[in-house]
PDB file of C-alpha atoms in Angstrom:
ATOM      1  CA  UNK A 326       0.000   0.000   0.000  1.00 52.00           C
ATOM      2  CA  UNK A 327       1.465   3.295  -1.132  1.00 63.00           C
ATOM      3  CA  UNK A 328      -1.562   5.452  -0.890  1.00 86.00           C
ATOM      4  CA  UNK A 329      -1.068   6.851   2.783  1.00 94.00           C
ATOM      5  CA  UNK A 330       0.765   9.484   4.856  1.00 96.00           C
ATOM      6  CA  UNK A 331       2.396   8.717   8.118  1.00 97.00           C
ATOM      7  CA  UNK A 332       1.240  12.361   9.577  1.00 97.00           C
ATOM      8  CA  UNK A 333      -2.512  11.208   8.309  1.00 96.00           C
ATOM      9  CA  UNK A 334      -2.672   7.578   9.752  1.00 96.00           C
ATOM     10  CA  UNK A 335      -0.786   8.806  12.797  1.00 95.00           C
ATOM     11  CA  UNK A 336      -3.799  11.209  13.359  1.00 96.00           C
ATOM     12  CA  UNK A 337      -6.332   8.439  12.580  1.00 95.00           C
ATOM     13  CA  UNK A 338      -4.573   6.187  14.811  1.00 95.00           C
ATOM     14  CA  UNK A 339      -3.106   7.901  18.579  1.00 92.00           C
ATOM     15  CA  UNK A 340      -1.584   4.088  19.264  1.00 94.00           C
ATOM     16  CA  UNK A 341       0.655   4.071  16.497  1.00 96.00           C
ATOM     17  CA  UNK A 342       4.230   5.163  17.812  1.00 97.00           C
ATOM     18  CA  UNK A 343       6.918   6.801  15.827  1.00 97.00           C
ATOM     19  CA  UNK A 344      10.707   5.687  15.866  1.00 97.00           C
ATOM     20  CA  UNK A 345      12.603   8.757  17.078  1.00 97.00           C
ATOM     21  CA  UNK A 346      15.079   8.239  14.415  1.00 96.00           C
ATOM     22  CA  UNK A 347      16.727   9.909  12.172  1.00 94.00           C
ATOM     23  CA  UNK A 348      16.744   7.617   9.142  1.00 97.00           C
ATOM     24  CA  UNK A 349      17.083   8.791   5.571  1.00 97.00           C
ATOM     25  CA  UNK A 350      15.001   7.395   2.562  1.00 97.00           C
ATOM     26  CA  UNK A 351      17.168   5.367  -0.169  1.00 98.00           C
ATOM     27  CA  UNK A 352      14.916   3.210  -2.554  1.00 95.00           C
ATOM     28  CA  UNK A 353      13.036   4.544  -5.314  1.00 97.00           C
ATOM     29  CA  UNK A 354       9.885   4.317  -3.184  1.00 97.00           C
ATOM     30  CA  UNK A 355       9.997   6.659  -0.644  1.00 96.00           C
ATOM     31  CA  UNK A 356       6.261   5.602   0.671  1.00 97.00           C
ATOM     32  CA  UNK A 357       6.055   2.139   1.923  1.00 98.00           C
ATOM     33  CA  UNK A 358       4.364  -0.594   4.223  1.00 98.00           C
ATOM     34  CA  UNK A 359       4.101  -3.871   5.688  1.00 98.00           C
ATOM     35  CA  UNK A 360       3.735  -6.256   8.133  1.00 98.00           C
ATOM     36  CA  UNK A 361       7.188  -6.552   9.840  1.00 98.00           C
ATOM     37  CA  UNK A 362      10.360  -9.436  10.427  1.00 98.00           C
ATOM     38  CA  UNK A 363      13.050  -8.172  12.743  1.00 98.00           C
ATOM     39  CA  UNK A 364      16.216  -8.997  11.987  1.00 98.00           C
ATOM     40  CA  UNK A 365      19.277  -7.376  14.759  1.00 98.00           C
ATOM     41  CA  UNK A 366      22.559  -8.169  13.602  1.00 97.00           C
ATOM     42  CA  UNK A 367      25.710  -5.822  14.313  1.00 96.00           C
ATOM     43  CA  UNK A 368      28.480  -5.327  10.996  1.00 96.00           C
ATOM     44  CA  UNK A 369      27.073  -8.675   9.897  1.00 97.00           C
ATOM     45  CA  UNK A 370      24.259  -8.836   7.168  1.00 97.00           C
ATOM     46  CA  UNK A 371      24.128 -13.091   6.896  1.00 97.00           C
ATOM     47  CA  UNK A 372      20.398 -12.718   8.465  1.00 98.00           C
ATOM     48  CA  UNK A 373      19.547  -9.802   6.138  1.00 98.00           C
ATOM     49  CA  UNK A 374      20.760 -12.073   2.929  1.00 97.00           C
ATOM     50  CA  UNK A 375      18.577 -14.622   4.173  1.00 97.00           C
ATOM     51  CA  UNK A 376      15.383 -12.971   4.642  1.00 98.00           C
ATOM     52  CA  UNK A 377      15.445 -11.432   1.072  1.00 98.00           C
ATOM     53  CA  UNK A 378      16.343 -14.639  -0.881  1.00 98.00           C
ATOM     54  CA  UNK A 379      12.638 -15.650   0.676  1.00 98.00           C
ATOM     55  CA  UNK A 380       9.487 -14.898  -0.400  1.00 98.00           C
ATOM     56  CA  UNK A 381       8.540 -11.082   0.828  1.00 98.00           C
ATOM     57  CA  UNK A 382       5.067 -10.905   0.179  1.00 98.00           C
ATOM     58  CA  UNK A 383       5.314  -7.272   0.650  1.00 98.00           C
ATOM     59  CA  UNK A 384       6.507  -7.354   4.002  1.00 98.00           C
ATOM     60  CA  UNK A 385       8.781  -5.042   5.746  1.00 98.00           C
ATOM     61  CA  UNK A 386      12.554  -5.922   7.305  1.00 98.00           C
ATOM     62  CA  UNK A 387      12.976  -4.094  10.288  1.00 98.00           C
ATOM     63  CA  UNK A 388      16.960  -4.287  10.832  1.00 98.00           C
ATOM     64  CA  UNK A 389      18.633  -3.149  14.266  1.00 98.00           C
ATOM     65  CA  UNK A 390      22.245  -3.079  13.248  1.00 98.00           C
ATOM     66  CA  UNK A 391      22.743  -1.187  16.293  1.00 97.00           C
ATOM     67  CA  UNK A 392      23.371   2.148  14.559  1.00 97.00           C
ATOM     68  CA  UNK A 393      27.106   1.395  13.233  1.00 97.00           C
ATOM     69  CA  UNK A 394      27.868   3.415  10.792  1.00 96.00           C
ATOM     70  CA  UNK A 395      31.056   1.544   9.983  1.00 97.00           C
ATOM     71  CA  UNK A 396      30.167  -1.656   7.789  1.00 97.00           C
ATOM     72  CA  UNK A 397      27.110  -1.455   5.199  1.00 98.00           C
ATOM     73  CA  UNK A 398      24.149  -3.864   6.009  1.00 98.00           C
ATOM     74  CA  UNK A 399      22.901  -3.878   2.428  1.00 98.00           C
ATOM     75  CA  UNK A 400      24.034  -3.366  -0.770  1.00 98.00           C
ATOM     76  CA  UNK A 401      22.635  -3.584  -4.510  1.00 98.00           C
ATOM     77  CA  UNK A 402      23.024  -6.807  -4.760  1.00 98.00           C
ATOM     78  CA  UNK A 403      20.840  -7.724  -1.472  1.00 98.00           C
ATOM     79  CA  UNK A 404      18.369  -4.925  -2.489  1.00 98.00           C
ATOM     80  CA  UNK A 405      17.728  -6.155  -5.868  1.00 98.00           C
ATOM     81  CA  UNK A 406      17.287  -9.931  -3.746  1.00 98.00           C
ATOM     82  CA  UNK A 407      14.735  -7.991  -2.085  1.00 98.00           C
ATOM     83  CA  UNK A 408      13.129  -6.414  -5.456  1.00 98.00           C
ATOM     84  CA  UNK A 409      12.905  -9.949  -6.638  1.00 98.00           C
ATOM     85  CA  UNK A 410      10.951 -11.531  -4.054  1.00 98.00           C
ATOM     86  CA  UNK A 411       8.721  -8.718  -3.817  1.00 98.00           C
ATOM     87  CA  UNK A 412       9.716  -7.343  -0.346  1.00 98.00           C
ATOM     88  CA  UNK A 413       8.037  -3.618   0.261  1.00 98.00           C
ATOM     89  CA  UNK A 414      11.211  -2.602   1.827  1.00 98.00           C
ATOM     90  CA  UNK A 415      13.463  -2.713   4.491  1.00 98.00           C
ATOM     91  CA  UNK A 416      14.347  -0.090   7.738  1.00 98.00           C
ATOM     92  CA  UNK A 417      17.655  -0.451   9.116  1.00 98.00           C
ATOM     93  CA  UNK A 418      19.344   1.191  12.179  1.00 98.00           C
ATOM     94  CA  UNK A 419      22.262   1.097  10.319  1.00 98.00           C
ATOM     95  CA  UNK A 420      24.210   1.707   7.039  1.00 98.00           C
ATOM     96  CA  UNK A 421      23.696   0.513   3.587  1.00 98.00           C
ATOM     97  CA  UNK A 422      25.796   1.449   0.396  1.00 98.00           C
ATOM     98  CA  UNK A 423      25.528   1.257  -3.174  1.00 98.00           C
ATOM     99  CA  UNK A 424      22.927   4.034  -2.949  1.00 98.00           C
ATOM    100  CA  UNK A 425      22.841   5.371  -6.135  1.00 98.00           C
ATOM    101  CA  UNK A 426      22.085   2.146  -7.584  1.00 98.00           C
ATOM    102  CA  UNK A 427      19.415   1.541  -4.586  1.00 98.00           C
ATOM    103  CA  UNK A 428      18.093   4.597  -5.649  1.00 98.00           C
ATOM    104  CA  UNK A 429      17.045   3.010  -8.566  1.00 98.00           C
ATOM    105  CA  UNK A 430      15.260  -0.309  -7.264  1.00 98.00           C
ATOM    106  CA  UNK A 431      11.365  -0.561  -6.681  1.00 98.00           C
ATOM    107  CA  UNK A 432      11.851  -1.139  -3.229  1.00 98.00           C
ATOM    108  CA  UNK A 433      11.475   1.272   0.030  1.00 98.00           C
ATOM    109  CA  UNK A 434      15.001   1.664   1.561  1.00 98.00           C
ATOM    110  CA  UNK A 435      15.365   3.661   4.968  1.00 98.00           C
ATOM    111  CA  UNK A 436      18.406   3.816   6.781  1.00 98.00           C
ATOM    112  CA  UNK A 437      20.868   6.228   8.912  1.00 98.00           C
ATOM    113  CA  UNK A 438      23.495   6.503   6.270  1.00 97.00           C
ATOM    114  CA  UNK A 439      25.657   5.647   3.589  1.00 98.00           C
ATOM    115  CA  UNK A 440      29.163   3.633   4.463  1.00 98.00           C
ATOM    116  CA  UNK A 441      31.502   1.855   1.170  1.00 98.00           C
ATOM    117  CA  UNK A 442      32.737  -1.284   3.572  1.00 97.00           C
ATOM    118  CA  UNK A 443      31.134  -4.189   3.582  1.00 96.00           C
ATOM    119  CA  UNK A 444      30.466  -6.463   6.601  1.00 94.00           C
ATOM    120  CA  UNK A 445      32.023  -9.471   7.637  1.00 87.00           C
ATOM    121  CA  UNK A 446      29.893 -12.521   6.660  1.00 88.00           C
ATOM    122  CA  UNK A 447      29.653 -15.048  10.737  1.00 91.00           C
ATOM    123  CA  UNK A 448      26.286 -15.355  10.649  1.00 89.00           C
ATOM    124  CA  UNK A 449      25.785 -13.736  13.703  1.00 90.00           C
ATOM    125  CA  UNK A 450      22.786 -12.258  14.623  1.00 96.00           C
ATOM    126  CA  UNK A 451      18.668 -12.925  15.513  1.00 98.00           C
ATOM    127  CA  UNK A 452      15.818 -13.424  13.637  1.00 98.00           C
ATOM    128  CA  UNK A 453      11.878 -12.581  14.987  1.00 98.00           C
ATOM    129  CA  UNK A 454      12.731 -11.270  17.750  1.00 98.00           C
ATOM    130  CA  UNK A 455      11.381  -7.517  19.712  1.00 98.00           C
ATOM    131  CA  UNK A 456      13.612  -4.928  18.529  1.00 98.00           C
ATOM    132  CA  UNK A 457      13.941  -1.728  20.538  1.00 98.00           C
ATOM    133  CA  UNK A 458      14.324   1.121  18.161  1.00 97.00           C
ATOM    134  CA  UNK A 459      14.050   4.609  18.397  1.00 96.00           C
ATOM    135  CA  UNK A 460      12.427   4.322  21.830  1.00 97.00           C
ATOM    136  CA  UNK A 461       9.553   1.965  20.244  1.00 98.00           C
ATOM    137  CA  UNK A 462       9.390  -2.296  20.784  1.00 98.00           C
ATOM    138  CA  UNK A 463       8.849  -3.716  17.790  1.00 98.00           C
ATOM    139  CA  UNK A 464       7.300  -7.384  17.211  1.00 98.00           C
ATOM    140  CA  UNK A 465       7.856  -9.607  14.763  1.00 98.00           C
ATOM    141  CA  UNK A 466       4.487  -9.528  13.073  1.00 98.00           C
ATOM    142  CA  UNK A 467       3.913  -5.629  13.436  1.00 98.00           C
ATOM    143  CA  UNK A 468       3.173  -3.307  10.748  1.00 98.00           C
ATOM    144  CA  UNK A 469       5.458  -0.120   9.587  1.00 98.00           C
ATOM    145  CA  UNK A 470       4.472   2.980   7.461  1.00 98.00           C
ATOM    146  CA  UNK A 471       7.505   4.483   6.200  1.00 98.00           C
ATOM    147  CA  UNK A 472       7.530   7.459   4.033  1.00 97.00           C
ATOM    148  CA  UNK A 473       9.442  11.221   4.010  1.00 96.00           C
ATOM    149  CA  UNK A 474       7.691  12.275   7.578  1.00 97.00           C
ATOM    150  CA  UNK A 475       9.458   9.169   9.326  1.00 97.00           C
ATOM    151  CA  UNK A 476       8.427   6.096  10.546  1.00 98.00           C
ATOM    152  CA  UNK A 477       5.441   4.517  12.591  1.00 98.00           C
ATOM    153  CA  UNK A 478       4.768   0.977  13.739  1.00 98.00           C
ATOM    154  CA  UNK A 479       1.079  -0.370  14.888  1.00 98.00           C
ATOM    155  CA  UNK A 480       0.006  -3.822  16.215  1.00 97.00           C
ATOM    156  CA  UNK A 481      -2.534  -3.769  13.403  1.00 96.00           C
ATOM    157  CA  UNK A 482      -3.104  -2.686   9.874  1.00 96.00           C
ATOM    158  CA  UNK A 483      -3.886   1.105   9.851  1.00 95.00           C
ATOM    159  CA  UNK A 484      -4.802   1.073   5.900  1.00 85.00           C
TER     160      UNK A 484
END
């Protein structure tokens, strides 16, 4: 669903909490939504590579990488994983890089940043588990509205 603003379904909705973030839009679709899989992982994106080689159904990645801004948690090559099996998009307390080419992907991309390095591939990390981001628990099984204003979560489907 693309037809919404966060401001608007925030106003329809007072239990819908916004991450107190400062993350940056990267995909081509800058207005996205879905029911959520947490991922938290920290300079290692083997969970994130995962995920998008699955079926996305238009679902949403929620990604705590813990706010580094020294290794990348996606890159084109991930994204375009993503594209493929129709993910809405991902949100990542993190970095990604290859933006310009991101920037050219049907897929919602927010993030804190840009970084060149790539991270170390342990498979470290958790899958489905509550994230707390940006002062906001997030389930597994939540939904996210993502667009320009920022970024709300809901226990239910606000559209």
């Amino acid at each position: 669903m693309t037809d919404f603003s966060t401001p608007d379904l925030s106003d329809a909705a007072p239990d819908a909490r916004a991450l107190a973030l400062a993350l940056r839009n990267f995909g081509q679709v800058s207005r996205f939504s879905g029911e959520v899989v947490t991922i938290k992982c920290h300079e290692d994106n083997s969970l994130i590579k995962q995920c998008v080689e699955e079926p996305g159904a238009g679902r949403v990645i929620v990604v705590d990488g813990g706010g580094s801004r020294r290794r990348s948690l996606l890159g084109d090559m991930l994204a375009q994983k993503a594209v493929n099996n129709r993910w809405a998009g991902l949100v990542i307390y993190g970095s990604i890089r290859d933006v310009d080419e991101i920037a050219l992907m049907t897929l919602g991309v927010q993030a804190l940043g840009a970084c060149p390095i790539k991270t170390e591939k342990r498979g470290a990390g958790q899958r489905d588990i509550p994230l707390e981001l940006g002062g906001v628990t997030i389930d597994p099984g939540d939904y996210v509205y993502a667009d320009n204003n920022g970024v709300i979560v809901s226990k239910r489907p606000l559209t």
